[in-house]
PDB file of C-alpha atoms and ligand atoms in Angstrom:
ATOM      1  CA  UNK A   1     102.285 100.747 114.342  1.00 45.00           C
ATOM      2  CA  UNK A   2      99.318 102.811 115.466  1.00 47.00           C
ATOM      3  CA  UNK A   3      96.293 100.776 114.377  1.00 48.00           C
ATOM      4  CA  UNK A   4      93.907 103.617 115.234  1.00 48.00           C
ATOM      5  CA  UNK A   5      95.319 106.012 112.614  1.00 52.00           C
ATOM      6  CA  UNK A   6      93.167 106.418 109.479  1.00 62.00           C
ATOM      7  CA  UNK A   7      94.165 104.702 106.272  1.00 71.00           C
ATOM      8  CA  UNK A   8      96.565 107.141 104.561  1.00 90.00           C
ATOM      9  CA  UNK A   9      95.878 105.779 101.044  1.00 93.00           C
ATOM     10  CA  UNK A  10      94.137 108.373  98.851  1.00 94.00           C
ATOM     11  CA  UNK A  11      94.353 107.067  95.288  1.00 96.00           C
ATOM     12  CA  UNK A  12      96.746 105.666  92.700  1.00 97.00           C
ATOM     13  CA  UNK A  13      98.986 108.228  91.034  1.00 98.00           C
ATOM     14  CA  UNK A  14      97.702 107.224  87.600  1.00 98.00           C
ATOM     15  CA  UNK A  15      94.136 108.088  88.602  1.00 97.00           C
ATOM     16  CA  UNK A  16      95.112 111.778  88.552  1.00 96.00           C
ATOM     17  CA  UNK A  17      95.614 113.123  85.034  1.00 94.00           C
ATOM     18  CA  UNK A  18      99.159 114.456  84.602  1.00 94.00           C
ATOM     19  CA  UNK A  19      98.854 118.233  84.775  1.00 90.00           C
ATOM     20  CA  UNK A  20      95.321 117.889  86.114  1.00 92.00           C
ATOM     21  CA  UNK A  21      93.421 117.461  89.338  1.00 95.00           C
ATOM     22  CA  UNK A  22      91.256 114.902  91.065  1.00 95.00           C
ATOM     23  CA  UNK A  23      88.966 115.169  94.058  1.00 95.00           C
ATOM     24  CA  UNK A  24      89.051 112.448  96.686  1.00 95.00           C
ATOM     25  CA  UNK A  25      86.449 111.912  99.350  1.00 91.00           C
ATOM     26  CA  UNK A  26      87.588 110.143 102.494  1.00 81.00           C
ATOM     27  CA  UNK A  27      85.962 106.836 103.389  1.00 76.00           C
ATOM     28  CA  UNK A  28      85.130 108.326 106.779  1.00 78.00           C
ATOM     29  CA  UNK A  29      81.984 110.483 106.377  1.00 78.00           C
ATOM     30  CA  UNK A  30      83.428 112.850 109.000  1.00 83.00           C
ATOM     31  CA  UNK A  31      86.630 113.287 106.962  1.00 85.00           C
ATOM     32  CA  UNK A  32      87.410 116.267 104.768  1.00 91.00           C
ATOM     33  CA  UNK A  33      87.315 116.103 100.965  1.00 95.00           C
ATOM     34  CA  UNK A  34      90.632 116.693  99.231  1.00 96.00           C
ATOM     35  CA  UNK A  35      91.801 118.118  95.938  1.00 96.00           C
ATOM     36  CA  UNK A  36      94.933 116.514  94.429  1.00 96.00           C
ATOM     37  CA  UNK A  37      96.981 118.218  91.683  1.00 95.00           C
ATOM     38  CA  UNK A  38      99.592 116.228  89.755  1.00 95.00           C
ATOM     39  CA  UNK A  39     102.700 117.285  87.840  1.00 93.00           C
ATOM     40  CA  UNK A  40     104.500 114.154  86.663  1.00 95.00           C
ATOM     41  CA  UNK A  41     105.354 112.134  89.759  1.00 95.00           C
ATOM     42  CA  UNK A  42     104.685 115.012  92.111  1.00 95.00           C
ATOM     43  CA  UNK A  43     101.331 115.593  93.838  1.00 96.00           C
ATOM     44  CA  UNK A  44     100.150 118.550  95.876  1.00 96.00           C
ATOM     45  CA  UNK A  45      96.978 118.552  97.918  1.00 96.00           C
ATOM     46  CA  UNK A  46      94.548 120.952  99.516  1.00 97.00           C
ATOM     47  CA  UNK A  47      91.234 120.659 101.281  1.00 97.00           C
ATOM     48  CA  UNK A  48      88.380 120.782  98.791  1.00 97.00           C
ATOM     49  CA  UNK A  49      86.856 123.573 100.850  1.00 97.00           C
ATOM     50  CA  UNK A  50      86.566 127.059  99.421  1.00 98.00           C
ATOM     51  CA  UNK A  51      87.803 129.841 101.730  1.00 98.00           C
ATOM     52  CA  UNK A  52      84.946 132.037 100.468  1.00 98.00           C
ATOM     53  CA  UNK A  53      82.064 130.219 102.112  1.00 97.00           C
ATOM     54  CA  UNK A  54      83.376 126.826 103.104  1.00 97.00           C
ATOM     55  CA  UNK A  55      81.699 124.906 100.304  1.00 97.00           C
ATOM     56  CA  UNK A  56      83.108 122.199  98.047  1.00 96.00           C
ATOM     57  CA  UNK A  57      84.577 123.547  94.824  1.00 98.00           C
ATOM     58  CA  UNK A  58      83.886 120.669  92.424  1.00 96.00           C
ATOM     59  CA  UNK A  59      81.059 120.979  89.886  1.00 96.00           C
ATOM     60  CA  UNK A  60      80.398 117.231  90.099  1.00 94.00           C
ATOM     61  CA  UNK A  61      81.918 114.833  92.635  1.00 91.00           C
ATOM     62  CA  UNK A  62      85.702 114.902  92.113  1.00 89.00           C
ATOM     63  CA  UNK A  63      85.592 117.084  88.981  1.00 92.00           C
ATOM     64  CA  UNK A  64      86.876 120.667  88.859  1.00 96.00           C
ATOM     65  CA  UNK A  65      87.068 123.607  86.490  1.00 96.00           C
ATOM     66  CA  UNK A  66      90.818 123.855  85.749  1.00 95.00           C
ATOM     67  CA  UNK A  67      92.617 125.834  83.064  1.00 94.00           C
ATOM     68  CA  UNK A  68      96.280 126.912  82.871  1.00 90.00           C
ATOM     69  CA  UNK A  69      97.030 125.641  86.403  1.00 91.00           C
ATOM     70  CA  UNK A  70      94.194 127.693  87.812  1.00 96.00           C
ATOM     71  CA  UNK A  71      91.174 126.164  89.500  1.00 97.00           C
ATOM     72  CA  UNK A  72      87.851 127.985  89.576  1.00 98.00           C
ATOM     73  CA  UNK A  73      85.402 127.247  92.346  1.00 98.00           C
ATOM     74  CA  UNK A  74      82.141 126.053  90.818  1.00 98.00           C
ATOM     75  CA  UNK A  75      80.025 127.900  93.399  1.00 98.00           C
ATOM     76  CA  UNK A  76      80.841 131.617  92.920  1.00 98.00           C
ATOM     77  CA  UNK A  77      83.897 131.578  90.654  1.00 98.00           C
ATOM     78  CA  UNK A  78      86.866 132.244  92.963  1.00 98.00           C
ATOM     79  CA  UNK A  79      90.045 131.330  91.054  1.00 98.00           C
ATOM     80  CA  UNK A  80      93.047 129.709  92.726  1.00 98.00           C
ATOM     81  CA  UNK A  81      96.600 129.486  91.363  1.00 96.00           C
ATOM     82  CA  UNK A  82      97.650 125.902  92.023  1.00 93.00           C
ATOM     83  CA  UNK A  83     101.343 126.651  91.358  1.00 84.00           C
ATOM     84  CA  UNK A  84     101.270 129.435  93.949  1.00 79.00           C
ATOM     85  CA  UNK A  85     100.249 127.356  96.955  1.00 87.00           C
ATOM     86  CA  UNK A  86      96.532 127.637  96.236  1.00 96.00           C
ATOM     87  CA  UNK A  87      96.373 131.424  96.474  1.00 97.00           C
ATOM     88  CA  UNK A  88      93.075 132.972  95.371  1.00 98.00           C
ATOM     89  CA  UNK A  89      93.980 135.369  92.535  1.00 97.00           C
ATOM     90  CA  UNK A  90      90.480 136.445  91.499  1.00 98.00           C
ATOM     91  CA  UNK A  91      86.949 136.393  92.832  1.00 98.00           C
ATOM     92  CA  UNK A  92      85.241 136.912  96.165  1.00 98.00           C
ATOM     93  CA  UNK A  93      88.069 135.630  98.400  1.00 98.00           C
ATOM     94  CA  UNK A  94      91.025 137.145  96.542  1.00 98.00           C
ATOM     95  CA  UNK A  95      94.196 137.022  98.677  1.00 97.00           C
ATOM     96  CA  UNK A  96      93.094 134.020 100.759  1.00 98.00           C
ATOM     97  CA  UNK A  97      94.493 130.531 100.170  1.00 98.00           C
ATOM     98  CA  UNK A  98      93.322 126.975 100.081  1.00 98.00           C
ATOM     99  CA  UNK A  99      94.420 124.887 103.059  1.00 97.00           C
ATOM    100  CA  UNK A 100      97.374 122.704 102.050  1.00 96.00           C
ATOM    101  CA  UNK A 101      97.507 119.036 103.078  1.00 95.00           C
ATOM    102  CA  UNK A 102     100.735 117.021 103.169  1.00 95.00           C
ATOM    103  CA  UNK A 103     100.791 114.017 100.864  1.00 96.00           C
ATOM    104  CA  UNK A 104     103.471 111.748  99.464  1.00 96.00           C
ATOM    105  CA  UNK A 105     103.771 109.372  96.525  1.00 97.00           C
ATOM    106  CA  UNK A 106     105.042 105.895  97.299  1.00 95.00           C
ATOM    107  CA  UNK A 107     105.111 102.980  94.860  1.00 96.00           C
ATOM    108  CA  UNK A 108     102.597 104.692  92.597  1.00 97.00           C
ATOM    109  CA  UNK A 109     100.204 105.356  95.486  1.00 97.00           C
ATOM    110  CA  UNK A 110      99.249 108.768  96.833  1.00 97.00           C
ATOM    111  CA  UNK A 111      99.130 108.754 100.623  1.00 95.00           C
ATOM    112  CA  UNK A 112      98.559 111.292 103.335  1.00 92.00           C
ATOM    113  CA  UNK A 113     101.957 112.154 104.829  1.00 91.00           C
TER     114      UNK A 113
HETATM  115  S1  LIG B 201      82.162 129.129  97.728  1.00 64.21           S
HETATM  116 FE1  LIG B 201      83.828 129.230  96.335  1.00 64.21          FE
HETATM  117  S2  LIG B 201      83.660 131.169  95.430  1.00 64.21           S
HETATM  118 FE2  LIG B 201      82.026 131.108  96.869  1.00 64.21          FE
END
């Protein structure tokens, strides 16, 4: 086992509301913040970095504006379709996408894959 690899644990599955999202900040201050979206036992993840100007999209740490599977960036209002791979469907970076991150769910834990 590679002891130098970062801890892949992100959060418990039940910390993410089913059908909702949760932001996770890495313990490493150099690490990138993530956005986790849950549907039942399935979790998808993206960097919490807006393609418009590279800023975080949460309005408070870990909290996002989400309605009907669409997430709106709290900075300038870009809207991303979470069921369509994080594609921006409205706003200043329309047509660009969030950067996907591979995660997996194991024993009720969400881990980086
Ligand atoms: S930084 Fe997200 S819309 Fe501008």
